[in-house]
């Protein structure tokens, strides 16, 4: 069993934009930006299920259930403005406070064989983001501390949904949502031979309207807590530097599929990478290991296929080792 596929897309995009910063005083500055975008898209889509198997009727029926036939032309035009406004206060030479409002848009388009009926076309995703933050330097720039609080509204949120059969995915707008949280990052160089960095984020993401909100689903890939920390040791050697770097990151419990969320699919993630190398202005040679603890993590837990019960997991790479040599000239 199989599917004959054909498609031709013709996107055209035009944009004009500008941005300006005005220094109100020596300590205060404001930035304003405006962008106009117009997109014209068209697509010719064709798909027809078929089967060459002995049990052609059965094979064709299975494929038919997975991919609906389509033979049509599609067209969409979209245009609009996005903008930003930023106000900055330079408290001291080492500390800056800022607040901003920005809007954005992610282009819509057409689904291929997995879309059905009204799902064939998906709309633009529009966002409005509010942010308040601080950037600071301490101890002769040996310590940098940045923090921000944010709130984002998503209208016509795009997400990758699975078909009800479990076979095939398509982009859907069947949700609206919000995302808010606090983000902290720190960079430090306590000694010339040691570099440290780390970050911590708290996130509250949720659906506010649409099918997924009605089903009480969680926003995928949106754990409450994420964080990372890294350390690099440096040792001069010959005409270069030997370095040893280790980094650790984690994500608290979360789902990885917007439309399939049994309790068994909820997971967390920790990742450890290590790199030992030597570099100078021309050469960089290193031994490395990724996912040093051999963490098993699924980037997608698919819904079971309706007519076979097959379950699938897309796993991240296991522990891997390697050697990298680079030369710059």
PDB file of N, CA, C and O in Angstrom, residues 198-247:
ATOM      1  N   UNK A 198      25.454  30.046  34.122  1.00  0.00           N
ATOM      2  CA  UNK A 198      24.284  29.291  34.530  1.00  0.00           C
ATOM      3  C   UNK A 198      23.015  30.066  34.264  1.00  0.00           C
ATOM      4  O   UNK A 198      23.038  31.289  34.050  1.00  0.00           O
ATOM      5  N   UNK A 199      21.915  29.357  34.248  1.00  0.00           N
ATOM      6  CA  UNK A 199      20.632  29.999  34.027  1.00  0.00           C
ATOM      7  C   UNK A 199      19.514  29.200  34.665  1.00  0.00           C
ATOM      8  O   UNK A 199      19.624  27.987  34.859  1.00  0.00           O
ATOM      9  N   UNK A 200      18.443  29.880  34.996  1.00  0.00           N
ATOM     10  CA  UNK A 200      17.276  29.235  35.599  1.00  0.00           C
ATOM     11  C   UNK A 200      16.036  29.953  35.089  1.00  0.00           C
ATOM     12  O   UNK A 200      16.003  31.194  35.029  1.00  0.00           O
ATOM     13  N   UNK A 201      15.028  29.174  34.699  1.00  0.00           N
ATOM     14  CA  UNK A 201      13.790  29.771  34.197  1.00  0.00           C
ATOM     15  C   UNK A 201      12.586  29.081  34.815  1.00  0.00           C
ATOM     16  O   UNK A 201      12.536  27.858  34.896  1.00  0.00           O
ATOM     17  N   UNK A 202      11.630  29.911  35.249  1.00  0.00           N
ATOM     18  CA  UNK A 202      10.328  29.403  35.654  1.00  0.00           C
ATOM     19  C   UNK A 202       9.316  29.799  34.594  1.00  0.00           C
ATOM     20  O   UNK A 202       9.283  30.964  34.156  1.00  0.00           O
ATOM     21  N   UNK A 203       8.488  28.873  34.153  1.00  0.00           N
ATOM     22  CA  UNK A 203       7.558  29.113  33.053  1.00  0.00           C
ATOM     23  C   UNK A 203       6.167  28.622  33.420  1.00  0.00           C
ATOM     24  O   UNK A 203       6.000  27.522  33.943  1.00  0.00           O
ATOM     25  N   UNK A 204       5.176  29.447  33.136  1.00  0.00           N
ATOM     26  CA  UNK A 204       3.771  29.063  33.272  1.00  0.00           C
ATOM     27  C   UNK A 204       3.129  29.247  31.906  1.00  0.00           C
ATOM     28  O   UNK A 204       2.821  30.369  31.497  1.00  0.00           O
ATOM     29  N   UNK A 205       2.971  28.156  31.174  1.00  0.00           N
ATOM     30  CA  UNK A 205       2.377  28.192  29.836  1.00  0.00           C
ATOM     31  C   UNK A 205       1.066  27.424  29.859  1.00  0.00           C
ATOM     32  O   UNK A 205       0.994  26.332  30.434  1.00  0.00           O
ATOM     33  N   UNK A 206       0.041  27.975  29.241  1.00  0.00           N
ATOM     34  CA  UNK A 206      -1.259  27.310  29.255  1.00  0.00           C
ATOM     35  C   UNK A 206      -2.097  27.733  28.062  1.00  0.00           C
ATOM     36  O   UNK A 206      -1.905  28.812  27.493  1.00  0.00           O
ATOM     37  N   UNK A 207      -3.024  26.847  27.694  1.00  0.00           N
ATOM     38  CA  UNK A 207      -3.995  27.175  26.667  1.00  0.00           C
ATOM     39  C   UNK A 207      -5.137  27.958  27.313  1.00  0.00           C
ATOM     40  O   UNK A 207      -5.577  27.641  28.418  1.00  0.00           O
ATOM     41  N   UNK A 208      -5.624  28.975  26.603  1.00  0.00           N
ATOM     42  CA  UNK A 208      -6.702  29.803  27.130  1.00  0.00           C
ATOM     43  C   UNK A 208      -8.007  29.611  26.381  1.00  0.00           C
ATOM     44  O   UNK A 208      -9.077  29.867  26.927  1.00  0.00           O
ATOM     45  N   UNK A 209      -7.945  29.186  25.121  1.00  0.00           N
ATOM     46  CA  UNK A 209      -9.140  28.929  24.323  1.00  0.00           C
ATOM     47  C   UNK A 209      -8.837  27.809  23.342  1.00  0.00           C
ATOM     48  O   UNK A 209      -7.684  27.502  23.059  1.00  0.00           O
ATOM     49  N   UNK A 210      -9.889  27.206  22.805  1.00  0.00           N
ATOM     50  CA  UNK A 210      -9.721  26.214  21.754  1.00  0.00           C
ATOM     51  C   UNK A 210      -9.867  24.785  22.248  1.00  0.00           C
ATOM     52  O   UNK A 210     -10.142  24.512  23.421  1.00  0.00           O
ATOM     53  N   UNK A 211      -9.661  23.854  21.317  1.00  0.00           N
ATOM     54  CA  UNK A 211      -9.865  22.432  21.591  1.00  0.00           C
ATOM     55  C   UNK A 211      -8.959  21.919  22.698  1.00  0.00           C
ATOM     56  O   UNK A 211      -9.371  21.134  23.554  1.00  0.00           O
ATOM     57  N   UNK A 212      -7.694  22.324  22.703  1.00  0.00           N
ATOM     58  CA  UNK A 212      -6.750  21.787  23.680  1.00  0.00           C
ATOM     59  C   UNK A 212      -7.046  22.310  25.079  1.00  0.00           C
ATOM     60  O   UNK A 212      -6.816  21.613  26.067  1.00  0.00           O
ATOM     61  N   UNK A 213      -7.531  23.553  25.171  1.00  0.00           N
ATOM     62  CA  UNK A 213      -7.927  24.076  26.475  1.00  0.00           C
ATOM     63  C   UNK A 213      -9.130  23.307  26.996  1.00  0.00           C
ATOM     64  O   UNK A 213      -9.213  22.978  28.187  1.00  0.00           O
ATOM     65  N   UNK A 214     -10.076  22.982  26.109  1.00  0.00           N
ATOM     66  CA  UNK A 214     -11.266  22.230  26.521  1.00  0.00           C
ATOM     67  C   UNK A 214     -10.901  20.827  26.994  1.00  0.00           C
ATOM     68  O   UNK A 214     -11.556  20.275  27.886  1.00  0.00           O
ATOM     69  N   UNK A 215      -9.848  20.245  26.407  1.00  0.00           N
ATOM     70  CA  UNK A 215      -9.406  18.914  26.810  1.00  0.00           C
ATOM     71  C   UNK A 215      -8.483  18.949  28.022  1.00  0.00           C
ATOM     72  O   UNK A 215      -8.030  17.907  28.505  1.00  0.00           O
ATOM     73  N   UNK A 216      -8.175  20.170  28.517  1.00  0.00           N
ATOM     74  CA  UNK A 216      -7.304  20.351  29.681  1.00  0.00           C
ATOM     75  C   UNK A 216      -5.905  19.801  29.418  1.00  0.00           C
ATOM     76  O   UNK A 216      -5.271  19.221  30.309  1.00  0.00           O
ATOM     77  N   UNK A 217      -5.403  19.972  28.189  1.00  0.00           N
ATOM     78  CA  UNK A 217      -4.059  19.528  27.843  1.00  0.00           C
ATOM     79  C   UNK A 217      -3.028  20.568  28.273  1.00  0.00           C
ATOM     80  O   UNK A 217      -3.319  21.765  28.363  1.00  0.00           O
ATOM     81  N   UNK A 218      -1.800  20.101  28.514  1.00  0.00           N
ATOM     82  CA  UNK A 218      -0.678  20.978  28.817  1.00  0.00           C
ATOM     83  C   UNK A 218      -0.007  21.427  27.515  1.00  0.00           C
ATOM     84  O   UNK A 218      -0.038  20.722  26.501  1.00  0.00           O
ATOM     85  N   UNK A 219       0.628  22.586  27.565  1.00  0.00           N
ATOM     86  CA  UNK A 219       1.439  23.031  26.438  1.00  0.00           C
ATOM     87  C   UNK A 219       2.682  22.139  26.382  1.00  0.00           C
ATOM     88  O   UNK A 219       3.364  21.961  27.392  1.00  0.00           O
ATOM     89  N   UNK A 220       3.004  21.532  25.229  1.00  0.00           N
ATOM     90  CA  UNK A 220       4.154  20.626  25.163  1.00  0.00           C
ATOM     91  C   UNK A 220       5.477  21.380  25.227  1.00  0.00           C
ATOM     92  O   UNK A 220       5.553  22.565  24.897  1.00  0.00           O
ATOM     93  N   UNK A 221       6.513  20.676  25.653  1.00  0.00           N
ATOM     94  CA  UNK A 221       7.865  21.231  25.743  1.00  0.00           C
ATOM     95  C   UNK A 221       7.884  22.517  26.580  1.00  0.00           C
ATOM     96  O   UNK A 221       8.650  23.445  26.296  1.00  0.00           O
ATOM     97  N   UNK A 222       7.034  22.585  27.596  1.00  0.00           N
ATOM     98  CA  UNK A 222       6.942  23.782  28.433  1.00  0.00           C
ATOM     99  C   UNK A 222       6.976  23.390  29.901  1.00  0.00           C
ATOM    100  O   UNK A 222       5.974  23.524  30.617  1.00  0.00           O
ATOM    101  N   UNK A 223       8.108  22.873  30.396  1.00  0.00           N
ATOM    102  CA  UNK A 223       8.203  22.497  31.811  1.00  0.00           C
ATOM    103  C   UNK A 223       8.167  23.725  32.704  1.00  0.00           C
ATOM    104  O   UNK A 223       8.520  24.837  32.280  1.00  0.00           O
ATOM    105  N   UNK A 224       7.733  23.521  33.942  1.00  0.00           N
ATOM    106  CA  UNK A 224       7.724  24.635  34.892  1.00  0.00           C
ATOM    107  C   UNK A 224       9.131  25.175  35.116  1.00  0.00           C
ATOM    108  O   UNK A 224       9.323  26.391  35.229  1.00  0.00           O
ATOM    109  N   UNK A 225      10.115  24.267  35.194  1.00  0.00           N
ATOM    110  CA  UNK A 225      11.476  24.686  35.514  1.00  0.00           C
ATOM    111  C   UNK A 225      12.466  24.153  34.474  1.00  0.00           C
ATOM    112  O   UNK A 225      12.392  22.991  34.091  1.00  0.00           O
ATOM    113  N   UNK A 226      13.352  25.000  34.035  1.00  0.00           N
ATOM    114  CA  UNK A 226      14.499  24.594  33.221  1.00  0.00           C
ATOM    115  C   UNK A 226      15.730  25.309  33.756  1.00  0.00           C
ATOM    116  O   UNK A 226      15.629  26.407  34.326  1.00  0.00           O
ATOM    117  N   UNK A 227      16.873  24.689  33.568  1.00  0.00           N
ATOM    118  CA  UNK A 227      18.099  25.312  34.047  1.00  0.00           C
ATOM    119  C   UNK A 227      19.324  24.711  33.404  1.00  0.00           C
ATOM    120  O   UNK A 227      19.267  23.646  32.778  1.00  0.00           O
ATOM    121  N   UNK A 228      20.433  25.407  33.546  1.00  0.00           N
ATOM    122  CA  UNK A 228      21.703  24.921  33.019  1.00  0.00           C
ATOM    123  C   UNK A 228      22.844  25.536  33.797  1.00  0.00           C
ATOM    124  O   UNK A 228      22.710  26.627  34.383  1.00  0.00           O
ATOM    125  N   UNK A 229      23.946  24.819  33.833  1.00  0.00           N
ATOM    126  CA  UNK A 229      25.161  25.318  34.454  1.00  0.00           C
ATOM    127  C   UNK A 229      26.354  24.737  33.705  1.00  0.00           C
ATOM    128  O   UNK A 229      26.312  23.587  33.251  1.00  0.00           O
ATOM    129  N   UNK A 230      27.390  25.534  33.555  1.00  0.00           N
ATOM    130  CA  UNK A 230      28.586  25.058  32.864  1.00  0.00           C
ATOM    131  C   UNK A 230      29.825  25.649  33.518  1.00  0.00           C
ATOM    132  O   UNK A 230      29.778  26.716  34.143  1.00  0.00           O
ATOM    133  N   UNK A 231      30.929  24.927  33.369  1.00  0.00           N
ATOM    134  CA  UNK A 231      32.216  25.379  33.900  1.00  0.00           C
ATOM    135  C   UNK A 231      33.302  25.036  32.893  1.00  0.00           C
ATOM    136  O   UNK A 231      33.301  23.943  32.306  1.00  0.00           O
ATOM    137  N   UNK A 232      34.234  25.970  32.683  1.00  0.00           N
ATOM    138  CA  UNK A 232      35.340  25.771  31.757  1.00  0.00           C
ATOM    139  C   UNK A 232      36.646  26.097  32.458  1.00  0.00           C
ATOM    140  O   UNK A 232      36.817  27.207  32.988  1.00  0.00           O
ATOM    141  N   UNK A 233      37.566  25.126  32.483  1.00  0.00           N
ATOM    142  CA  UNK A 233      38.909  25.330  33.016  1.00  0.00           C
ATOM    143  C   UNK A 233      39.864  25.593  31.856  1.00  0.00           C
ATOM    144  O   UNK A 233      39.825  24.888  30.837  1.00  0.00           O
ATOM    145  N   UNK A 234      40.744  26.587  32.009  1.00  0.00           N
ATOM    146  CA  UNK A 234      41.674  26.986  30.957  1.00  0.00           C
ATOM    147  C   UNK A 234      43.106  26.886  31.477  1.00  0.00           C
ATOM    148  O   UNK A 234      43.411  27.303  32.598  1.00  0.00           O
ATOM    149  N   UNK A 235      43.995  26.328  30.639  1.00  0.00           N
ATOM    150  CA  UNK A 235      45.403  26.186  31.009  1.00  0.00           C
ATOM    151  C   UNK A 235      46.265  26.482  29.796  1.00  0.00           C
ATOM    152  O   UNK A 235      46.192  25.763  28.795  1.00  0.00           O
ATOM    153  N   UNK A 236      47.080  27.550  29.840  1.00  0.00           N
ATOM    154  CA  UNK A 236      47.962  27.860  28.697  1.00  0.00           C
ATOM    155  C   UNK A 236      48.917  26.699  28.430  1.00  0.00           C
ATOM    156  O   UNK A 236      49.475  26.093  29.345  1.00  0.00           O
ATOM    157  N   UNK A 237      49.089  26.362  27.143  1.00  0.00           N
ATOM    158  CA  UNK A 237      49.968  25.273  26.756  1.00  0.00           C
ATOM    159  C   UNK A 237      50.500  25.562  25.354  1.00  0.00           C
ATOM    160  O   UNK A 237      49.712  25.789  24.434  1.00  0.00           O
ATOM    161  N   UNK A 238      51.849  25.536  25.224  1.00  0.00           N
ATOM    162  CA  UNK A 238      52.494  25.864  23.946  1.00  0.00           C
ATOM    163  C   UNK A 238      52.026  27.254  23.514  1.00  0.00           C
ATOM    164  O   UNK A 238      52.035  28.183  24.309  1.00  0.00           O
ATOM    165  N   UNK A 239      51.585  27.391  22.271  1.00  0.00           N
ATOM    166  CA  UNK A 239      51.113  28.698  21.818  1.00  0.00           C
ATOM    167  C   UNK A 239      49.585  28.773  21.827  1.00  0.00           C
ATOM    168  O   UNK A 239      48.983  29.574  21.107  1.00  0.00           O
ATOM    169  N   UNK A 240      48.945  27.960  22.667  1.00  0.00           N
ATOM    170  CA  UNK A 240      47.490  27.951  22.739  1.00  0.00           C
ATOM    171  C   UNK A 240      47.001  27.725  24.156  1.00  0.00           C
ATOM    172  O   UNK A 240      47.708  27.983  25.137  1.00  0.00           O
ATOM    173  N   UNK A 241      45.767  27.212  24.258  1.00  0.00           N
ATOM    174  CA  UNK A 241      45.124  27.000  25.555  1.00  0.00           C
ATOM    175  C   UNK A 241      44.465  25.630  25.569  1.00  0.00           C
ATOM    176  O   UNK A 241      43.751  25.255  24.631  1.00  0.00           O
ATOM    177  N   UNK A 242      44.723  24.862  26.636  1.00  0.00           N
ATOM    178  CA  UNK A 242      43.992  23.623  26.869  1.00  0.00           C
ATOM    179  C   UNK A 242      42.741  23.949  27.681  1.00  0.00           C
ATOM    180  O   UNK A 242      42.789  24.750  28.618  1.00  0.00           O
ATOM    181  N   UNK A 243      41.625  23.337  27.314  1.00  0.00           N
ATOM    182  CA  UNK A 243      40.382  23.641  28.015  1.00  0.00           C
ATOM    183  C   UNK A 243      39.624  22.355  28.330  1.00  0.00           C
ATOM    184  O   UNK A 243      39.669  21.373  27.605  1.00  0.00           O
ATOM    185  N   UNK A 244      38.931  22.388  29.455  1.00  0.00           N
ATOM    186  CA  UNK A 244      38.042  21.306  29.875  1.00  0.00           C
ATOM    187  C   UNK A 244      36.713  21.944  30.223  1.00  0.00           C
ATOM    188  O   UNK A 244      36.640  22.787  31.121  1.00  0.00           O
ATOM    189  N   UNK A 245      35.664  21.540  29.509  1.00  0.00           N
ATOM    190  CA  UNK A 245      34.344  22.143  29.715  1.00  0.00           C
ATOM    191  C   UNK A 245      33.324  21.052  30.031  1.00  0.00           C
ATOM    192  O   UNK A 245      33.301  19.996  29.390  1.00  0.00           O
ATOM    193  N   UNK A 246      32.510  21.313  31.028  1.00  0.00           N
ATOM    194  CA  UNK A 246      31.387  20.433  31.341  1.00  0.00           C
ATOM    195  C   UNK A 246      30.126  21.251  31.467  1.00  0.00           C
ATOM    196  O   UNK A 246      30.153  22.370  32.012  1.00  0.00           O
ATOM    197  N   UNK A 247      29.020  20.757  30.933  1.00  0.00           N
ATOM    198  CA  UNK A 247      27.754  21.477  31.089  1.00  0.00           C
ATOM    199  C   UNK A 247      26.624  20.511  31.419  1.00  0.00           C
ATOM    200  O   UNK A 247      26.614  19.366  30.975  1.00  0.00           O
TER     201      UNK A 247
END
